């Protein structure tokens, strides 16, 4: 369980243990922006699991480096003799409006969310292949699925995770391995910077705190990790409070054909009018999702 020491990750770690899983709680203990490190987040959750009679060990390795990710999986093998599932939840934020975003800010977020998820998943993949079973759960976001302000780096990483998950599902289905995504709506330290200047924004934040506890995400994650979801793979789900959503798979919604081919002018004259009713206005995206921490 990467990023298992706080928020959504903590909730999933605790429920996994309650369901009988032996849990590796991995957390570097860094700040939201990725600086610093502390053993306390992972160790505290492990202590809580053990106090409840469960089995857990800590891992303080970073997901962003290949060798370190290998060590995370090795921790599970050394402690418990096998590995049956991976939840890729570790992440950081480096929010910045796009025209001011630096290359370092962009790459740092991709390195943790996308590359980190690849690193940990790849480290587990050989074990899954050899034993003929395994489950991946990757945390995506509506910032990747829909879009959001000031999060081009985060959105690119989170939509990249959807592509990674789908390809893992296809590549590893022959070995009985499943891969799914969750887009969680929850109030945690990752959403603490949501705007709260107007009365409307303050009301939305208060609603978020009350109804979108990070623990609400855990039941779906544990379900997807379990044998109860043995036939579920390649899917994108979302949790918002007591609601669970299934996202559609990306597919064409309309097509036009012209036997002589297209020019820029003929596209403007014939294709664009045909597509216009299917285009999503930017204002509609911004109005619905700019505040919502999914």
PDB file of C-alpha atoms in Angstrom:
ATOM      1  CA  UNK A   1       0.000   0.000   0.000  1.00  0.00           C
ATOM      2  CA  UNK A   2       1.967   3.026  -1.228  1.00  0.00           C
ATOM      3  CA  UNK A   3       1.196   6.356   0.401  1.00  0.00           C
ATOM      4  CA  UNK A   4      -0.395   4.267   3.140  1.00  0.00           C
ATOM      5  CA  UNK A   5       0.405   6.467   6.108  1.00  0.00           C
ATOM      6  CA  UNK A   6      -2.140   9.244   5.725  1.00  0.00           C
ATOM      7  CA  UNK A   7      -5.579  10.098   4.356  1.00  0.00           C
ATOM      8  CA  UNK A   8      -6.958   7.740   1.721  1.00  0.00           C
ATOM      9  CA  UNK A   9      -3.949   5.429   2.006  1.00  0.00           C
ATOM     10  CA  UNK A  10      -4.342   5.092   5.763  1.00  0.00           C
ATOM     11  CA  UNK A  11      -8.023   4.238   5.391  1.00  0.00           C
ATOM     12  CA  UNK A  12      -7.304   1.553   2.813  1.00  0.00           C
ATOM     13  CA  UNK A  13      -4.428   0.108   4.866  1.00  0.00           C
ATOM     14  CA  UNK A  14      -6.641  -0.251   7.944  1.00  0.00           C
ATOM     15  CA  UNK A  15      -9.544  -1.831   6.060  1.00  0.00           C
ATOM     16  CA  UNK A  16      -7.243  -4.227   4.208  1.00  0.00           C
ATOM     17  CA  UNK A  17      -5.877  -5.416   7.533  1.00  0.00           C
ATOM     18  CA  UNK A  18      -9.392  -5.698   8.977  1.00  0.00           C
ATOM     19  CA  UNK A  19     -10.332  -7.872   5.988  1.00  0.00           C
ATOM     20  CA  UNK A  20      -7.449 -10.217   6.798  1.00  0.00           C
ATOM     21  CA  UNK A  21      -4.704  -8.922   4.507  1.00  0.00           C
ATOM     22  CA  UNK A  22      -1.117  -8.698   5.699  1.00  0.00           C
ATOM     23  CA  UNK A  23      -0.163  -5.148   4.788  1.00  0.00           C
ATOM     24  CA  UNK A  24       3.053  -3.411   3.823  1.00  0.00           C
ATOM     25  CA  UNK A  25       2.361   0.225   4.708  1.00  0.00           C
ATOM     26  CA  UNK A  26       4.690   2.191   2.462  1.00  0.00           C
ATOM     27  CA  UNK A  27       5.055   5.909   3.079  1.00  0.00           C
ATOM     28  CA  UNK A  28       8.102   8.123   2.640  1.00  0.00           C
ATOM     29  CA  UNK A  29       6.558  10.623   5.052  1.00  0.00           C
ATOM     30  CA  UNK A  30       7.219  13.594   2.785  1.00  0.00           C
ATOM     31  CA  UNK A  31       5.264  16.833   2.612  1.00  0.00           C
ATOM     32  CA  UNK A  32       2.472  17.292   0.078  1.00  0.00           C
ATOM     33  CA  UNK A  33       5.002  18.854  -2.298  1.00  0.00           C
ATOM     34  CA  UNK A  34       7.424  15.951  -1.823  1.00  0.00           C
ATOM     35  CA  UNK A  35      10.005  17.473   0.507  1.00  0.00           C
ATOM     36  CA  UNK A  36      11.409  15.871   3.617  1.00  0.00           C
ATOM     37  CA  UNK A  37      10.819  12.429   5.048  1.00  0.00           C
ATOM     38  CA  UNK A  38       9.475  10.882   8.235  1.00  0.00           C
ATOM     39  CA  UNK A  39       8.973   7.305   9.414  1.00  0.00           C
ATOM     40  CA  UNK A  40       6.033   8.253  11.627  1.00  0.00           C
ATOM     41  CA  UNK A  41       3.139   8.074   9.107  1.00  0.00           C
ATOM     42  CA  UNK A  42       3.871   4.477   8.071  1.00  0.00           C
ATOM     43  CA  UNK A  43       4.941   3.345  11.539  1.00  0.00           C
ATOM     44  CA  UNK A  44       1.862   4.834  13.216  1.00  0.00           C
ATOM     45  CA  UNK A  45      -0.506   2.993  10.868  1.00  0.00           C
ATOM     46  CA  UNK A  46       1.398  -0.263  11.363  1.00  0.00           C
ATOM     47  CA  UNK A  47       1.110   0.181  15.122  1.00  0.00           C
ATOM     48  CA  UNK A  48      -2.614   0.817  14.784  1.00  0.00           C
ATOM     49  CA  UNK A  49      -3.090  -2.318  12.666  1.00  0.00           C
ATOM     50  CA  UNK A  50      -1.127  -4.458  15.121  1.00  0.00           C
ATOM     51  CA  UNK A  51      -3.071  -3.033  18.053  1.00  0.00           C
ATOM     52  CA  UNK A  52      -6.230  -4.292  16.355  1.00  0.00           C
ATOM     53  CA  UNK A  53      -4.751  -7.760  15.941  1.00  0.00           C
ATOM     54  CA  UNK A  54      -3.690  -7.424  12.309  1.00  0.00           C
ATOM     55  CA  UNK A  55      -0.368  -8.019  10.587  1.00  0.00           C
ATOM     56  CA  UNK A  56       1.590  -5.175   9.022  1.00  0.00           C
ATOM     57  CA  UNK A  57       5.119  -3.920   8.429  1.00  0.00           C
ATOM     58  CA  UNK A  58       6.465  -0.508   7.491  1.00  0.00           C
ATOM     59  CA  UNK A  59       8.291   0.556   4.360  1.00  0.00           C
ATOM     60  CA  UNK A  60       9.868   4.001   4.073  1.00  0.00           C
ATOM     61  CA  UNK A  61      11.198   3.614   0.525  1.00  0.00           C
ATOM     62  CA  UNK A  62      10.445   6.058  -2.285  1.00  0.00           C
ATOM     63  CA  UNK A  63       8.329   4.806  -5.183  1.00  0.00           C
ATOM     64  CA  UNK A  64      10.025   7.177  -7.610  1.00  0.00           C
ATOM     65  CA  UNK A  65      13.257   5.175  -7.991  1.00  0.00           C
ATOM     66  CA  UNK A  66      13.469   1.718  -9.593  1.00  0.00           C
ATOM     67  CA  UNK A  67      15.689   0.100  -6.948  1.00  0.00           C
ATOM     68  CA  UNK A  68      13.708   1.606  -4.094  1.00  0.00           C
ATOM     69  CA  UNK A  69      10.450   0.292  -5.552  1.00  0.00           C
ATOM     70  CA  UNK A  70      12.014  -3.159  -5.794  1.00  0.00           C
ATOM     71  CA  UNK A  71      12.762  -2.881  -2.075  1.00  0.00           C
ATOM     72  CA  UNK A  72       9.091  -2.157  -1.330  1.00  0.00           C
ATOM     73  CA  UNK A  73       8.039  -5.424  -2.928  1.00  0.00           C
ATOM     74  CA  UNK A  74      10.967  -7.244  -1.323  1.00  0.00           C
ATOM     75  CA  UNK A  75       9.664  -6.066   2.054  1.00  0.00           C
ATOM     76  CA  UNK A  76       6.396  -7.925   1.410  1.00  0.00           C
ATOM     77  CA  UNK A  77       8.180 -11.084   0.262  1.00  0.00           C
ATOM     78  CA  UNK A  78      10.575 -11.047   3.202  1.00  0.00           C
ATOM     79  CA  UNK A  79       7.846 -10.403   5.772  1.00  0.00           C
ATOM     80  CA  UNK A  80       4.992 -12.504   4.425  1.00  0.00           C
ATOM     81  CA  UNK A  81       6.428 -14.829   1.768  1.00  0.00           C
ATOM     82  CA  UNK A  82       4.329 -13.541  -1.140  1.00  0.00           C
ATOM     83  CA  UNK A  83       2.523 -10.551  -2.579  1.00  0.00           C
ATOM     84  CA  UNK A  84      -1.081 -10.595  -3.798  1.00  0.00           C
ATOM     85  CA  UNK A  85      -1.928  -6.967  -4.476  1.00  0.00           C
ATOM     86  CA  UNK A  86      -0.589  -3.454  -4.976  1.00  0.00           C
ATOM     87  CA  UNK A  87      -2.407  -0.188  -4.343  1.00  0.00           C
ATOM     88  CA  UNK A  88      -0.595   2.708  -6.039  1.00  0.00           C
ATOM     89  CA  UNK A  89      -1.644   5.683  -3.947  1.00  0.00           C
ATOM     90  CA  UNK A  90       1.596   7.627  -3.290  1.00  0.00           C
ATOM     91  CA  UNK A  91       1.590  11.135  -4.698  1.00  0.00           C
ATOM     92  CA  UNK A  92       2.654  14.752  -4.417  1.00  0.00           C
ATOM     93  CA  UNK A  93       1.392  18.108  -5.683  1.00  0.00           C
ATOM     94  CA  UNK A  94       3.281  20.947  -7.334  1.00  0.00           C
ATOM     95  CA  UNK A  95       0.356  23.078  -8.494  1.00  0.00           C
ATOM     96  CA  UNK A  96       1.077  25.974 -10.815  1.00  0.00           C
ATOM     97  CA  UNK A  97      -0.811  27.671 -13.639  1.00  0.00           C
ATOM     98  CA  UNK A  98       0.521  26.141 -16.854  1.00  0.00           C
ATOM     99  CA  UNK A  99       2.320  29.134 -18.342  1.00  0.00           C
ATOM    100  CA  UNK A 100       4.335  29.472 -15.117  1.00  0.00           C
ATOM    101  CA  UNK A 101       4.978  25.773 -14.448  1.00  0.00           C
ATOM    102  CA  UNK A 102       8.647  24.787 -14.471  1.00  0.00           C
ATOM    103  CA  UNK A 103      10.051  21.607 -15.983  1.00  0.00           C
ATOM    104  CA  UNK A 104      11.076  20.473 -12.503  1.00  0.00           C
ATOM    105  CA  UNK A 105       7.531  20.945 -11.185  1.00  0.00           C
ATOM    106  CA  UNK A 106       6.127  18.980 -14.097  1.00  0.00           C
ATOM    107  CA  UNK A 107       8.591  16.101 -13.935  1.00  0.00           C
ATOM    108  CA  UNK A 108       8.548  15.768 -10.131  1.00  0.00           C
ATOM    109  CA  UNK A 109       4.824  15.024 -10.114  1.00  0.00           C
ATOM    110  CA  UNK A 110       5.065  12.562 -13.016  1.00  0.00           C
ATOM    111  CA  UNK A 111       8.000  10.843 -11.325  1.00  0.00           C
ATOM    112  CA  UNK A 112       6.002  10.030  -8.203  1.00  0.00           C
ATOM    113  CA  UNK A 113       2.507   9.372  -9.572  1.00  0.00           C
ATOM    114  CA  UNK A 114       3.171   7.779 -12.950  1.00  0.00           C
ATOM    115  CA  UNK A 115       6.755   6.526 -12.895  1.00  0.00           C
ATOM    116  CA  UNK A 116       6.364   5.504  -9.253  1.00  0.00           C
ATOM    117  CA  UNK A 117       3.269   3.459 -10.063  1.00  0.00           C
ATOM    118  CA  UNK A 118       5.120   1.806 -12.939  1.00  0.00           C
ATOM    119  CA  UNK A 119       8.119   1.060 -10.723  1.00  0.00           C
ATOM    120  CA  UNK A 120       6.110  -0.615  -7.965  1.00  0.00           C
ATOM    121  CA  UNK A 121       3.784  -2.434 -10.361  1.00  0.00           C
ATOM    122  CA  UNK A 122       6.681  -3.713 -12.432  1.00  0.00           C
ATOM    123  CA  UNK A 123       8.452  -4.943  -9.300  1.00  0.00           C
ATOM    124  CA  UNK A 124       5.359  -6.962  -8.365  1.00  0.00           C
ATOM    125  CA  UNK A 125       4.567  -8.173 -11.890  1.00  0.00           C
ATOM    126  CA  UNK A 126       7.016 -11.091 -11.999  1.00  0.00           C
ATOM    127  CA  UNK A 127       5.688 -12.430  -8.698  1.00  0.00           C
ATOM    128  CA  UNK A 128       2.110 -12.145  -9.981  1.00  0.00           C
ATOM    129  CA  UNK A 129       3.035 -13.880 -13.227  1.00  0.00           C
ATOM    130  CA  UNK A 130       4.760 -16.761 -11.470  1.00  0.00           C
ATOM    131  CA  UNK A 131       1.915 -17.395  -9.025  1.00  0.00           C
ATOM    132  CA  UNK A 132      -0.841 -16.858 -11.608  1.00  0.00           C
ATOM    133  CA  UNK A 133      -2.722 -14.184  -9.676  1.00  0.00           C
ATOM    134  CA  UNK A 134      -2.558 -10.603  -8.458  1.00  0.00           C
ATOM    135  CA  UNK A 135      -4.408  -7.304  -8.360  1.00  0.00           C
ATOM    136  CA  UNK A 136      -3.380  -3.719  -9.034  1.00  0.00           C
ATOM    137  CA  UNK A 137      -5.400  -0.700  -7.931  1.00  0.00           C
ATOM    138  CA  UNK A 138      -4.183   2.688  -9.171  1.00  0.00           C
ATOM    139  CA  UNK A 139      -5.430   6.049  -7.900  1.00  0.00           C
ATOM    140  CA  UNK A 140      -6.320   8.324 -10.802  1.00  0.00           C
ATOM    141  CA  UNK A 141      -8.179  11.658 -10.549  1.00  0.00           C
ATOM    142  CA  UNK A 142     -10.824  13.734 -12.274  1.00  0.00           C
ATOM    143  CA  UNK A 143      -7.997  16.192 -12.948  1.00  0.00           C
ATOM    144  CA  UNK A 144      -6.733  13.624 -15.446  1.00  0.00           C
ATOM    145  CA  UNK A 145     -10.146  12.339 -16.556  1.00  0.00           C
ATOM    146  CA  UNK A 146     -11.811  15.766 -16.822  1.00  0.00           C
ATOM    147  CA  UNK A 147      -9.273  18.541 -16.176  1.00  0.00           C
ATOM    148  CA  UNK A 148      -8.605  21.206 -13.538  1.00  0.00           C
ATOM    149  CA  UNK A 149      -6.908  24.560 -13.088  1.00  0.00           C
ATOM    150  CA  UNK A 150      -3.208  24.736 -12.245  1.00  0.00           C
ATOM    151  CA  UNK A 151      -2.615  20.992 -12.391  1.00  0.00           C
ATOM    152  CA  UNK A 152      -1.240  20.152 -15.839  1.00  0.00           C
ATOM    153  CA  UNK A 153       1.457  18.002 -14.236  1.00  0.00           C
ATOM    154  CA  UNK A 154      -0.969  16.155 -11.968  1.00  0.00           C
ATOM    155  CA  UNK A 155      -3.541  15.715 -14.737  1.00  0.00           C
ATOM    156  CA  UNK A 156      -0.958  14.326 -17.157  1.00  0.00           C
ATOM    157  CA  UNK A 157       0.243  11.838 -14.538  1.00  0.00           C
ATOM    158  CA  UNK A 158      -3.245  10.761 -13.517  1.00  0.00           C
ATOM    159  CA  UNK A 159      -4.506  10.216 -17.054  1.00  0.00           C
ATOM    160  CA  UNK A 160      -1.254   8.397 -17.779  1.00  0.00           C
ATOM    161  CA  UNK A 161      -2.159   6.036 -14.940  1.00  0.00           C
ATOM    162  CA  UNK A 162      -5.370   5.129 -16.742  1.00  0.00           C
ATOM    163  CA  UNK A 163      -3.391   4.143 -19.823  1.00  0.00           C
ATOM    164  CA  UNK A 164      -0.902   2.220 -17.689  1.00  0.00           C
ATOM    165  CA  UNK A 165      -3.704   0.347 -15.919  1.00  0.00           C
ATOM    166  CA  UNK A 166      -5.481  -0.607 -19.138  1.00  0.00           C
ATOM    167  CA  UNK A 167      -2.299  -1.922 -20.706  1.00  0.00           C
ATOM    168  CA  UNK A 168      -1.390  -3.883 -17.576  1.00  0.00           C
ATOM    169  CA  UNK A 169      -4.895  -5.390 -17.617  1.00  0.00           C
ATOM    170  CA  UNK A 170      -4.435  -6.480 -21.238  1.00  0.00           C
ATOM    171  CA  UNK A 171      -0.850  -7.710 -20.896  1.00  0.00           C
ATOM    172  CA  UNK A 172      -1.349  -9.672 -17.700  1.00  0.00           C
ATOM    173  CA  UNK A 173      -4.882 -11.052 -18.037  1.00  0.00           C
ATOM    174  CA  UNK A 174      -3.425 -14.346 -19.302  1.00  0.00           C
ATOM    175  CA  UNK A 175      -1.760 -14.740 -15.886  1.00  0.00           C
ATOM    176  CA  UNK A 176      -4.903 -14.052 -13.874  1.00  0.00           C
ATOM    177  CA  UNK A 177      -3.773 -10.528 -12.983  1.00  0.00           C
ATOM    178  CA  UNK A 178      -6.247  -7.649 -12.731  1.00  0.00           C
ATOM    179  CA  UNK A 179      -5.698  -3.886 -12.926  1.00  0.00           C
ATOM    180  CA  UNK A 180      -8.241  -1.151 -12.169  1.00  0.00           C
ATOM    181  CA  UNK A 181      -8.327   2.576 -11.365  1.00  0.00           C
ATOM    182  CA  UNK A 182     -10.146   4.568  -8.697  1.00  0.00           C
ATOM    183  CA  UNK A 183     -10.757   8.301  -8.940  1.00  0.00           C
ATOM    184  CA  UNK A 184     -11.357   9.213  -5.281  1.00  0.00           C
ATOM    185  CA  UNK A 185     -13.346  12.162  -4.021  1.00  0.00           C
ATOM    186  CA  UNK A 186     -12.135  12.775  -0.491  1.00  0.00           C
ATOM    187  CA  UNK A 187     -11.041  15.620   1.741  1.00  0.00           C
ATOM    188  CA  UNK A 188      -7.414  15.155   2.775  1.00  0.00           C
ATOM    189  CA  UNK A 189      -4.184  17.136   2.935  1.00  0.00           C
ATOM    190  CA  UNK A 190      -3.960  16.752  -0.867  1.00  0.00           C
ATOM    191  CA  UNK A 191      -7.122  18.862  -1.208  1.00  0.00           C
ATOM    192  CA  UNK A 192      -6.412  21.343   1.585  1.00  0.00           C
ATOM    193  CA  UNK A 193      -5.472  24.041  -0.948  1.00  0.00           C
ATOM    194  CA  UNK A 194      -8.910  24.122  -2.546  1.00  0.00           C
ATOM    195  CA  UNK A 195     -10.201  27.701  -2.908  1.00  0.00           C
ATOM    196  CA  UNK A 196     -12.269  28.978   0.022  1.00  0.00           C
ATOM    197  CA  UNK A 197     -12.551  32.707  -0.604  1.00  0.00           C
ATOM    198  CA  UNK A 198     -16.220  33.107  -1.508  1.00  0.00           C
ATOM    199  CA  UNK A 199     -19.183  31.975   0.574  1.00  0.00           C
ATOM    200  CA  UNK A 200     -20.042  29.441  -2.117  1.00  0.00           C
ATOM    201  CA  UNK A 201     -16.542  27.943  -1.993  1.00  0.00           C
ATOM    202  CA  UNK A 202     -16.575  27.839   1.807  1.00  0.00           C
ATOM    203  CA  UNK A 203     -19.916  26.022   1.772  1.00  0.00           C
ATOM    204  CA  UNK A 204     -18.580  23.479  -0.705  1.00  0.00           C
ATOM    205  CA  UNK A 205     -15.497  22.861   1.434  1.00  0.00           C
ATOM    206  CA  UNK A 206     -17.607  22.342   4.528  1.00  0.00           C
ATOM    207  CA  UNK A 207     -19.769  19.877   2.621  1.00  0.00           C
ATOM    208  CA  UNK A 208     -16.592  18.106   1.509  1.00  0.00           C
ATOM    209  CA  UNK A 209     -15.248  17.779   5.053  1.00  0.00           C
ATOM    210  CA  UNK A 210     -18.499  16.315   6.326  1.00  0.00           C
ATOM    211  CA  UNK A 211     -19.388  13.932   3.514  1.00  0.00           C
ATOM    212  CA  UNK A 212     -16.140  13.011   1.792  1.00  0.00           C
ATOM    213  CA  UNK A 213     -14.062  11.390   4.503  1.00  0.00           C
ATOM    214  CA  UNK A 214     -11.014   9.612   3.024  1.00  0.00           C
ATOM    215  CA  UNK A 215     -12.112   6.337   4.673  1.00  0.00           C
ATOM    216  CA  UNK A 216     -15.075   6.229   2.270  1.00  0.00           C
ATOM    217  CA  UNK A 217     -12.714   5.192  -0.547  1.00  0.00           C
ATOM    218  CA  UNK A 218     -11.417   2.112   1.265  1.00  0.00           C
ATOM    219  CA  UNK A 219     -14.298  -0.365   0.694  1.00  0.00           C
ATOM    220  CA  UNK A 220     -14.029  -0.110  -3.096  1.00  0.00           C
ATOM    221  CA  UNK A 221     -10.242  -0.469  -3.022  1.00  0.00           C
ATOM    222  CA  UNK A 222     -10.452  -3.538  -0.777  1.00  0.00           C
ATOM    223  CA  UNK A 223     -13.171  -5.025  -3.001  1.00  0.00           C
ATOM    224  CA  UNK A 224     -10.995  -4.588  -6.099  1.00  0.00           C
ATOM    225  CA  UNK A 225      -8.067  -6.220  -4.300  1.00  0.00           C
ATOM    226  CA  UNK A 226     -10.154  -9.229  -3.248  1.00  0.00           C
ATOM    227  CA  UNK A 227     -11.378 -12.364  -4.991  1.00  0.00           C
ATOM    228  CA  UNK A 228     -14.848 -10.799  -4.997  1.00  0.00           C
ATOM    229  CA  UNK A 229     -13.630  -8.753  -7.999  1.00  0.00           C
ATOM    230  CA  UNK A 230     -12.064 -11.708  -9.821  1.00  0.00           C
ATOM    231  CA  UNK A 231     -13.778 -10.772 -13.107  1.00  0.00           C
ATOM    232  CA  UNK A 232     -13.286  -6.999 -12.871  1.00  0.00           C
ATOM    233  CA  UNK A 233     -10.320  -5.526 -14.733  1.00  0.00           C
ATOM    234  CA  UNK A 234      -9.418  -2.573 -16.944  1.00  0.00           C
ATOM    235  CA  UNK A 235     -12.096  -0.391 -15.346  1.00  0.00           C
ATOM    236  CA  UNK A 236     -12.226   3.149 -13.937  1.00  0.00           C
ATOM    237  CA  UNK A 237     -14.308   3.730 -10.821  1.00  0.00           C
ATOM    238  CA  UNK A 238     -14.928   6.749  -8.643  1.00  0.00           C
ATOM    239  CA  UNK A 239     -16.013   7.090  -5.029  1.00  0.00           C
ATOM    240  CA  UNK A 240     -17.704  10.223  -3.708  1.00  0.00           C
ATOM    241  CA  UNK A 241     -18.998   9.813  -0.187  1.00  0.00           C
ATOM    242  CA  UNK A 242     -21.526   6.978  -0.313  1.00  0.00           C
ATOM    243  CA  UNK A 243     -21.680   6.958  -4.128  1.00  0.00           C
ATOM    244  CA  UNK A 244     -19.687   4.698  -6.453  1.00  0.00           C
ATOM    245  CA  UNK A 245     -19.397   5.584 -10.131  1.00  0.00           C
ATOM    246  CA  UNK A 246     -18.233   3.585 -13.128  1.00  0.00           C
ATOM    247  CA  UNK A 247     -16.603   5.692 -15.849  1.00  0.00           C
ATOM    248  CA  UNK A 248     -17.126   4.899 -19.503  1.00  0.00           C
ATOM    249  CA  UNK A 249     -14.207   3.776 -21.647  1.00  0.00           C
ATOM    250  CA  UNK A 250     -12.930   6.338 -24.139  1.00  0.00           C
ATOM    251  CA  UNK A 251     -14.473   5.713 -27.547  1.00  0.00           C
ATOM    252  CA  UNK A 252     -15.468   7.713 -30.647  1.00  0.00           C
ATOM    253  CA  UNK A 253     -18.802   9.497 -30.307  1.00  0.00           C
ATOM    254  CA  UNK A 254     -19.308  10.657 -33.911  1.00  0.00           C
ATOM    255  CA  UNK A 255     -17.616  10.335 -37.307  1.00  0.00           C
ATOM    256  CA  UNK A 256     -17.822  11.965 -40.718  1.00  0.00           C
ATOM    257  CA  UNK A 257     -16.424  10.709 -44.018  1.00  0.00           C
ATOM    258  CA  UNK A 258     -15.575  12.443 -47.265  1.00  0.00           C
ATOM    259  CA  UNK A 259     -14.498  10.243 -50.177  1.00  0.00           C
ATOM    260  CA  UNK A 260     -12.071  12.794 -51.638  1.00  0.00           C
ATOM    261  CA  UNK A 261     -10.360  13.400 -48.302  1.00  0.00           C
ATOM    262  CA  UNK A 262     -10.190  16.569 -46.231  1.00  0.00           C
ATOM    263  CA  UNK A 263      -8.728  20.029 -46.337  1.00  0.00           C
ATOM    264  CA  UNK A 264      -8.637  22.434 -43.395  1.00  0.00           C
ATOM    265  CA  UNK A 265     -11.372  24.438 -45.088  1.00  0.00           C
ATOM    266  CA  UNK A 266     -13.672  21.447 -45.703  1.00  0.00           C
ATOM    267  CA  UNK A 267     -13.213  20.337 -42.097  1.00  0.00           C
ATOM    268  CA  UNK A 268     -14.395  23.773 -40.974  1.00  0.00           C
ATOM    269  CA  UNK A 269     -17.310  23.714 -43.426  1.00  0.00           C
ATOM    270  CA  UNK A 270     -18.558  20.139 -43.038  1.00  0.00           C
ATOM    271  CA  UNK A 271     -16.918  18.242 -40.170  1.00  0.00           C
ATOM    272  CA  UNK A 272     -17.042  20.896 -37.451  1.00  0.00           C
ATOM    273  CA  UNK A 273     -20.821  21.470 -37.742  1.00  0.00           C
ATOM    274  CA  UNK A 274     -21.354  17.702 -37.497  1.00  0.00           C
ATOM    275  CA  UNK A 275     -19.197  17.512 -34.373  1.00  0.00           C
ATOM    276  CA  UNK A 276     -20.434  20.676 -32.712  1.00  0.00           C
ATOM    277  CA  UNK A 277     -23.279  19.142 -30.726  1.00  0.00           C
ATOM    278  CA  UNK A 278     -20.869  16.590 -29.236  1.00  0.00           C
ATOM    279  CA  UNK A 279     -18.181  19.054 -28.158  1.00  0.00           C
ATOM    280  CA  UNK A 280     -18.035  19.753 -24.411  1.00  0.00           C
ATOM    281  CA  UNK A 281     -17.864  23.492 -23.674  1.00  0.00           C
ATOM    282  CA  UNK A 282     -14.906  24.485 -21.512  1.00  0.00           C
ATOM    283  CA  UNK A 283     -17.248  26.472 -19.290  1.00  0.00           C
ATOM    284  CA  UNK A 284     -19.208  23.324 -18.465  1.00  0.00           C
ATOM    285  CA  UNK A 285     -16.036  21.505 -17.406  1.00  0.00           C
ATOM    286  CA  UNK A 286     -14.873  24.401 -15.240  1.00  0.00           C
ATOM    287  CA  UNK A 287     -18.241  24.948 -13.609  1.00  0.00           C
ATOM    288  CA  UNK A 288     -18.678  21.325 -12.506  1.00  0.00           C
ATOM    289  CA  UNK A 289     -15.192  20.186 -11.643  1.00  0.00           C
ATOM    290  CA  UNK A 290     -12.942  23.102 -10.716  1.00  0.00           C
ATOM    291  CA  UNK A 291     -13.853  22.757  -7.008  1.00  0.00           C
ATOM    292  CA  UNK A 292     -14.501  19.031  -6.727  1.00  0.00           C
ATOM    293  CA  UNK A 293     -11.594  17.023  -5.218  1.00  0.00           C
ATOM    294  CA  UNK A 294     -12.031  13.847  -7.253  1.00  0.00           C
TER     295      UNK A 294
END
